[in-house]
Tab-separated table of C-alpha atoms in Angstrom:
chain	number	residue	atom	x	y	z
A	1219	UNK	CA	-71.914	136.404	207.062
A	1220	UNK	CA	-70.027	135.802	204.060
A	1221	UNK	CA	-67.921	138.637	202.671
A	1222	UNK	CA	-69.535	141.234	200.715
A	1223	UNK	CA	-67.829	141.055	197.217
A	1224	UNK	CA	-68.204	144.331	194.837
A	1225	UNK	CA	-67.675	143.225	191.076
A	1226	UNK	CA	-67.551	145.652	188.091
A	1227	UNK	CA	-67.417	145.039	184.419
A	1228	UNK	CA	-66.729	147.781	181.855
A	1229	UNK	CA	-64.333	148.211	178.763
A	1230	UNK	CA	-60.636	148.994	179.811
A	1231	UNK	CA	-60.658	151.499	176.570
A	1232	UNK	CA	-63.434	153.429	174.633
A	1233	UNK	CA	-63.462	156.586	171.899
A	1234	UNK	CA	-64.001	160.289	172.853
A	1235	UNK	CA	-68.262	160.356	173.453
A	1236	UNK	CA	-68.692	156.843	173.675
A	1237	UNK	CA	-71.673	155.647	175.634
A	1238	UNK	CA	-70.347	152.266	177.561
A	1239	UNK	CA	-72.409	149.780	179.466
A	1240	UNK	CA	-71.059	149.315	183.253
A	1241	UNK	CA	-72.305	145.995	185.138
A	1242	UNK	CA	-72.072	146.029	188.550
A	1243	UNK	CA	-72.624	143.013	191.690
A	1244	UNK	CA	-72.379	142.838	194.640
A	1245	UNK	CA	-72.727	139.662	196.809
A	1246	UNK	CA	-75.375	140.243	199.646
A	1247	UNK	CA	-78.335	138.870	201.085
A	1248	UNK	CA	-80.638	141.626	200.753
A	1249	UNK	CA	-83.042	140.176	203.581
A	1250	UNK	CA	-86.125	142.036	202.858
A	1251	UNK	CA	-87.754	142.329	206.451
A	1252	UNK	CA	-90.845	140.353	205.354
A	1253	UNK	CA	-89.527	136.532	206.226
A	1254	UNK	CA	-90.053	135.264	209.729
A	1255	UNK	CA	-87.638	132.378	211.166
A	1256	UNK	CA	-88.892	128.897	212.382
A	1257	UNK	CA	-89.836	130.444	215.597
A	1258	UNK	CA	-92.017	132.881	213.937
A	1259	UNK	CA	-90.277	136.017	214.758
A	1260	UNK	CA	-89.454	138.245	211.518
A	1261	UNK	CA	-85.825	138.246	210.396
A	1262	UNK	CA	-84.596	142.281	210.248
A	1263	UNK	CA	-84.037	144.080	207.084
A	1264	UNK	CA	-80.429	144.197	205.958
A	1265	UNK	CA	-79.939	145.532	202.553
A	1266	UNK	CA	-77.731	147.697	200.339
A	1267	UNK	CA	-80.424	150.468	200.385
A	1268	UNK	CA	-78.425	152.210	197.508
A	1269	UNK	CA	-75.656	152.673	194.949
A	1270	UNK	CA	-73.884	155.170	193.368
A	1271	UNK	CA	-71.549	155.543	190.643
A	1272	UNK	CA	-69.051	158.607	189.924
A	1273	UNK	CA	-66.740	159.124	186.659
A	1274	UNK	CA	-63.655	161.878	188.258
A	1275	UNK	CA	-65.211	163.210	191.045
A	1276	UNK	CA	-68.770	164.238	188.958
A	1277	UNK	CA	-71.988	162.105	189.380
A	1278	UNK	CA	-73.009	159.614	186.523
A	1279	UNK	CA	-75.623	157.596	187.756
A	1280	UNK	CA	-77.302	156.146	191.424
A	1281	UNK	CA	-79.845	154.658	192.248
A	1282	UNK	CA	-82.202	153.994	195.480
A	1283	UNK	CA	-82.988	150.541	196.219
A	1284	UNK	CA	-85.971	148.834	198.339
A	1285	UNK	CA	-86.495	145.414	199.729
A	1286	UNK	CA	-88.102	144.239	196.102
A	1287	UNK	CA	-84.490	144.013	194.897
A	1288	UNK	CA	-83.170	140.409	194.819
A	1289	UNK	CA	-79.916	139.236	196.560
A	1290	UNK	CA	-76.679	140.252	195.280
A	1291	UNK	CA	-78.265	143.129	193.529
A	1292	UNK	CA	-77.591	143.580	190.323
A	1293	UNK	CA	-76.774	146.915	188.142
A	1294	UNK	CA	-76.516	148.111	184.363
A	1295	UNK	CA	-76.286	151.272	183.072
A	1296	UNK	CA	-74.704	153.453	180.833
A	1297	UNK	CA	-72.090	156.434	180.950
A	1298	UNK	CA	-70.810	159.097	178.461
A	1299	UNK	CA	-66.673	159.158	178.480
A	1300	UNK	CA	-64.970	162.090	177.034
A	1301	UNK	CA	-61.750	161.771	179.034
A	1302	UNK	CA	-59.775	158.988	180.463
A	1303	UNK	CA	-60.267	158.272	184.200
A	1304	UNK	CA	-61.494	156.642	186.848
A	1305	UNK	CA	-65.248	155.103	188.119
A	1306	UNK	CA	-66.017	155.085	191.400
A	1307	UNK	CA	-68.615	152.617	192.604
A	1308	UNK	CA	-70.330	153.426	196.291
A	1309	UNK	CA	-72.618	151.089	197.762
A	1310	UNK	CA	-74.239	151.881	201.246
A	1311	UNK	CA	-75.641	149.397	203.656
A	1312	UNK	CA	-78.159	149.432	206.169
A	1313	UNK	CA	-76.213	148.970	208.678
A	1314	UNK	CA	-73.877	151.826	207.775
A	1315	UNK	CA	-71.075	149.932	205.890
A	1316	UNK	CA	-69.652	151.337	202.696
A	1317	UNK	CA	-68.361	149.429	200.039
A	1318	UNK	CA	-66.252	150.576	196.942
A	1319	UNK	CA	-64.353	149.891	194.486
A	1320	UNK	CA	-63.196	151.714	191.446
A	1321	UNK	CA	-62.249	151.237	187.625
A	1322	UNK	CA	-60.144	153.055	184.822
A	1323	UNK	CA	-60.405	153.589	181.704
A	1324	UNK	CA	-58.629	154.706	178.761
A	1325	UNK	CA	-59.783	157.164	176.384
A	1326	UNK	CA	-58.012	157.940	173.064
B	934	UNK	CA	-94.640	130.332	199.998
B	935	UNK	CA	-96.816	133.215	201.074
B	936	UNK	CA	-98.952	133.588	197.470
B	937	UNK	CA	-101.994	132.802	199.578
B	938	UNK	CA	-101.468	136.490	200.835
B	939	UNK	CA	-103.834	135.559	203.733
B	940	UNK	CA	-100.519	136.445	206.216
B	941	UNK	CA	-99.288	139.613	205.125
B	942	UNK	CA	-100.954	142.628	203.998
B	943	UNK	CA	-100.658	143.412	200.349
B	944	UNK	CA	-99.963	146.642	199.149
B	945	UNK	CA	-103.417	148.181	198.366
B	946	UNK	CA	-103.816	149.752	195.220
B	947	UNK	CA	-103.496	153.288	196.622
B	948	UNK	CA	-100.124	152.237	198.330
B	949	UNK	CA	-99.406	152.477	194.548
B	950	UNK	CA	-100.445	155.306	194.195
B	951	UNK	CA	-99.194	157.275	196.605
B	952	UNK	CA	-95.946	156.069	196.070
B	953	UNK	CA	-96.790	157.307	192.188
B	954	UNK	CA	-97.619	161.074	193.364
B	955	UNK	CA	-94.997	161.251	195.668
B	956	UNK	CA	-92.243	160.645	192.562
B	957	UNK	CA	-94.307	162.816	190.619
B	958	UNK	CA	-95.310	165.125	192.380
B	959	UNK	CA	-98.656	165.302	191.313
B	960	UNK	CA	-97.387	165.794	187.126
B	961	UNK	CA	-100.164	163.631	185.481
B	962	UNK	CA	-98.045	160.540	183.699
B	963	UNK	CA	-98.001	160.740	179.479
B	964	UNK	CA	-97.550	157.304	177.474
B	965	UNK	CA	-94.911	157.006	175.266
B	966	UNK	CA	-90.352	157.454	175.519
B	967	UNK	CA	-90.390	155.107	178.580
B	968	UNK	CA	-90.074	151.578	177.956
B	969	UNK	CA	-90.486	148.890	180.667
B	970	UNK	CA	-88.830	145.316	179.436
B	971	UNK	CA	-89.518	142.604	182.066
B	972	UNK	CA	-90.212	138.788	180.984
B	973	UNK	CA	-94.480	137.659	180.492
B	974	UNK	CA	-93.320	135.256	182.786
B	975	UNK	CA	-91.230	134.713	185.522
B	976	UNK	CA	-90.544	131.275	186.932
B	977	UNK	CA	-89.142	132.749	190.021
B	978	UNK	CA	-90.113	135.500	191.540
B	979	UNK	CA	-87.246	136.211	193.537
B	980	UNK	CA	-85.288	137.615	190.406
B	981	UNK	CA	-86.744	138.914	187.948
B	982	UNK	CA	-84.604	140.770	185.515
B	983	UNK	CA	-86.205	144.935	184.828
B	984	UNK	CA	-84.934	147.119	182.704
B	985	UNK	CA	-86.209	150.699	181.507
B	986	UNK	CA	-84.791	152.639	178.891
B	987	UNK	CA	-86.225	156.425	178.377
B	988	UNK	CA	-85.889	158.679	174.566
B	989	UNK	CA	-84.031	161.674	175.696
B	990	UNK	CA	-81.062	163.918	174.046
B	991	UNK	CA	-78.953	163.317	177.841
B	992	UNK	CA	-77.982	167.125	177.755
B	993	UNK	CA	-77.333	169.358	180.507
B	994	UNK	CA	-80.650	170.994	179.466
B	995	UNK	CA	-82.855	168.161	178.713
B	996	UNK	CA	-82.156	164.787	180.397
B	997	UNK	CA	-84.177	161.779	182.747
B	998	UNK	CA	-83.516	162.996	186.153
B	999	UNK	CA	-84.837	159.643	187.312
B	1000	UNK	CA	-86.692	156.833	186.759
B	1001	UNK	CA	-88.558	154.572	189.741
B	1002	UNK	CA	-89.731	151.106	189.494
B	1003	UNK	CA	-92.841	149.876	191.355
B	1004	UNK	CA	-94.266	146.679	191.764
B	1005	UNK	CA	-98.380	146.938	192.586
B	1006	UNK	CA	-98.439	143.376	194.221
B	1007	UNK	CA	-95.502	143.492	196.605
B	1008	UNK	CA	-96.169	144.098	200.437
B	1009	UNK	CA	-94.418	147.234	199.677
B	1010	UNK	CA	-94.404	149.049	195.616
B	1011	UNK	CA	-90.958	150.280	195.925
B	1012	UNK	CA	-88.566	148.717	194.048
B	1013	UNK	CA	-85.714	151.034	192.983
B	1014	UNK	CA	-85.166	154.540	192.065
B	1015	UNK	CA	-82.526	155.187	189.167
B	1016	UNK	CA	-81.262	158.577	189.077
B	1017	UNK	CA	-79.053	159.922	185.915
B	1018	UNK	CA	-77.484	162.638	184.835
B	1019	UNK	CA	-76.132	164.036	181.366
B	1020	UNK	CA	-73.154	161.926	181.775
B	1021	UNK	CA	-74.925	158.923	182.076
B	1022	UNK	CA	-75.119	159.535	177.921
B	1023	UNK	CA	-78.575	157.061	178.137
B	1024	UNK	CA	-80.930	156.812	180.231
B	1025	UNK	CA	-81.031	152.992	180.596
B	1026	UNK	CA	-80.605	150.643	183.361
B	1027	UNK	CA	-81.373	147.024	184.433
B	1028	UNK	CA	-81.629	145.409	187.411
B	1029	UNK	CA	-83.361	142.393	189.069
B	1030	UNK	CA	-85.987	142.527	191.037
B	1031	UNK	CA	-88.495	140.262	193.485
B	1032	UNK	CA	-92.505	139.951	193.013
B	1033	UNK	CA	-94.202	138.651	195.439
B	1034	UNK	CA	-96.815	137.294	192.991
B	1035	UNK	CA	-98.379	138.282	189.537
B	1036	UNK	CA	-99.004	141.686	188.965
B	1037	UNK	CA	-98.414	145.102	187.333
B	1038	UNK	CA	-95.317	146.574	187.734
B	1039	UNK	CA	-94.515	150.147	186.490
B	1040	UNK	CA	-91.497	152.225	185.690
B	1041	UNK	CA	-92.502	156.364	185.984
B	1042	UNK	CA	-89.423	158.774	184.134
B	1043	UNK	CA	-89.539	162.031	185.441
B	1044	UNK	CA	-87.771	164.818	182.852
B	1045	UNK	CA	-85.950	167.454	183.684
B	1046	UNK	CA	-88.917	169.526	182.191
B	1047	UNK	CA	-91.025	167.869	184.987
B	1048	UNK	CA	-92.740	165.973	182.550
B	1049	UNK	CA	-93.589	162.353	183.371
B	1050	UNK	CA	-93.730	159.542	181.487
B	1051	UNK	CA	-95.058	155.793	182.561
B	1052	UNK	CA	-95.005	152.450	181.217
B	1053	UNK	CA	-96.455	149.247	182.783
B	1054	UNK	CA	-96.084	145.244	181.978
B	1055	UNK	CA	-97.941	142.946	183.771
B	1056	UNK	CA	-95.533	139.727	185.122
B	1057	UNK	CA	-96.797	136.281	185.928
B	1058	UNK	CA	-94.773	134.392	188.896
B	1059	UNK	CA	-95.176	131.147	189.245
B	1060	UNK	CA	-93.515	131.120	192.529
B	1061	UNK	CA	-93.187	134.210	194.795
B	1062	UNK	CA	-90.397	136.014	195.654
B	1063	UNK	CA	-91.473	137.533	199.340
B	1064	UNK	CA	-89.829	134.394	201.368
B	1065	UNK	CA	-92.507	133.270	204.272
């Protein structure tokens, strides 16, 4: 299977009590657990079953996800910054892989 | 494409439902500060973009605790749980998403007052997203 690439897009700077947007992707198939191959038999679920995003150490946003979301699953949401610092994004697999990745940013 | 729906079992309207009382734990859903944005119609259904956005100050006293997405016309109405906190500043978030045909889907914001709010769009797909 092809690697799993995280990808994360946010401002590298932002004012005291700015709300930013974060976008997040990841590359994966998400196979649902519903499709059946040529022989007929159904193909297993694999997907990211969820996601979770932290700004220093404290919670900011996750989320739970189910075989309705499409392949590399997509995320945008929003986070409060009152300090500089540093994201980190968690994704967890159904087959027990993590996957991370992190961000900083610059407050002034 | 399975939009036939003659091979797989649909979820049944109280699938739905269920899956409804379970996030809310029985809290009767208002109208109103949830809004659901998803497109009339989707060409594909195996992404559809979704995004909610809920009114709320984001405190540590009054904020979204979370937000689930459900799709009444998928084999299963689970789509994706967003949970927030009072650093998430707004309680937004997008995502994309696969129906399996056209249908309702719903978004249901629970408050950290444990007051629930719901909003629902109905989506037509011209081709399914479920695979088969």
């Amino acid at each position: 299977m092809a690697k799993v690439k995280p990808r994360v897009k946010l401002q590298k700077k932002a004012d005291k009590g700015e709300v930013i947007t974060i976008k997040t992707l990841i590359s994966h198939p998400m196979e649902s657990g519903q499709r059946k191959d040529k022989s007929g038999n159904v193909i297993p679920r694999k997907i990211i079953n969820s996601f979770k995003c932290e700004f220093n150490g404290k919670p900011v946003f996750s989320c739970d996800m189910d075989p309705a979301i499409s392949a590399n699953p997509y995320l945008e949401f929003m986070a409060k910054v009152e300090e500089s610092g540093t994201f980190a994004f968690t994704w967890v697999d159904d087959d027990g892989s993590v996957y991370t990745t992190e961000e900083k940013i610059t407050v002034e | 494409f399975a939009v036939t729906g003659a091979r797989i079992a649909w979820a049944a309207a109280e699938d739905t439902k269920k899956a409804l009382m379970d996030f809310t734990g029985g809290a009767e859903p208002q109208t109103g500060r949830i809004t659901l944005d998803a497109p009339e119609i989707a060409e594909n259904g195996n992404t559809v973009p979704v995004s909610v956005s809920v009114e709320s100050p984001m405190t540590a006293e009054d904020y979204v605790e979370s937000v689930t997405i459900l799709a009444e016309g998928n084999p299963s109405p689970a789509v994706a749980t967003f949970h927030f906190t009072a650093m998430s500043g707004e309680a937004a978030a997008s995502t994309r998403m696969r129906l399996a045909k056209t249908q309702n889907v719903i978004a249901v914001a629970k408050m950290s007052d444990g007051s629930v709010f719901m909003d629902t769009k109905e989506v037509k797909v011209t081709i399914g997203g479920c695979g088969g």
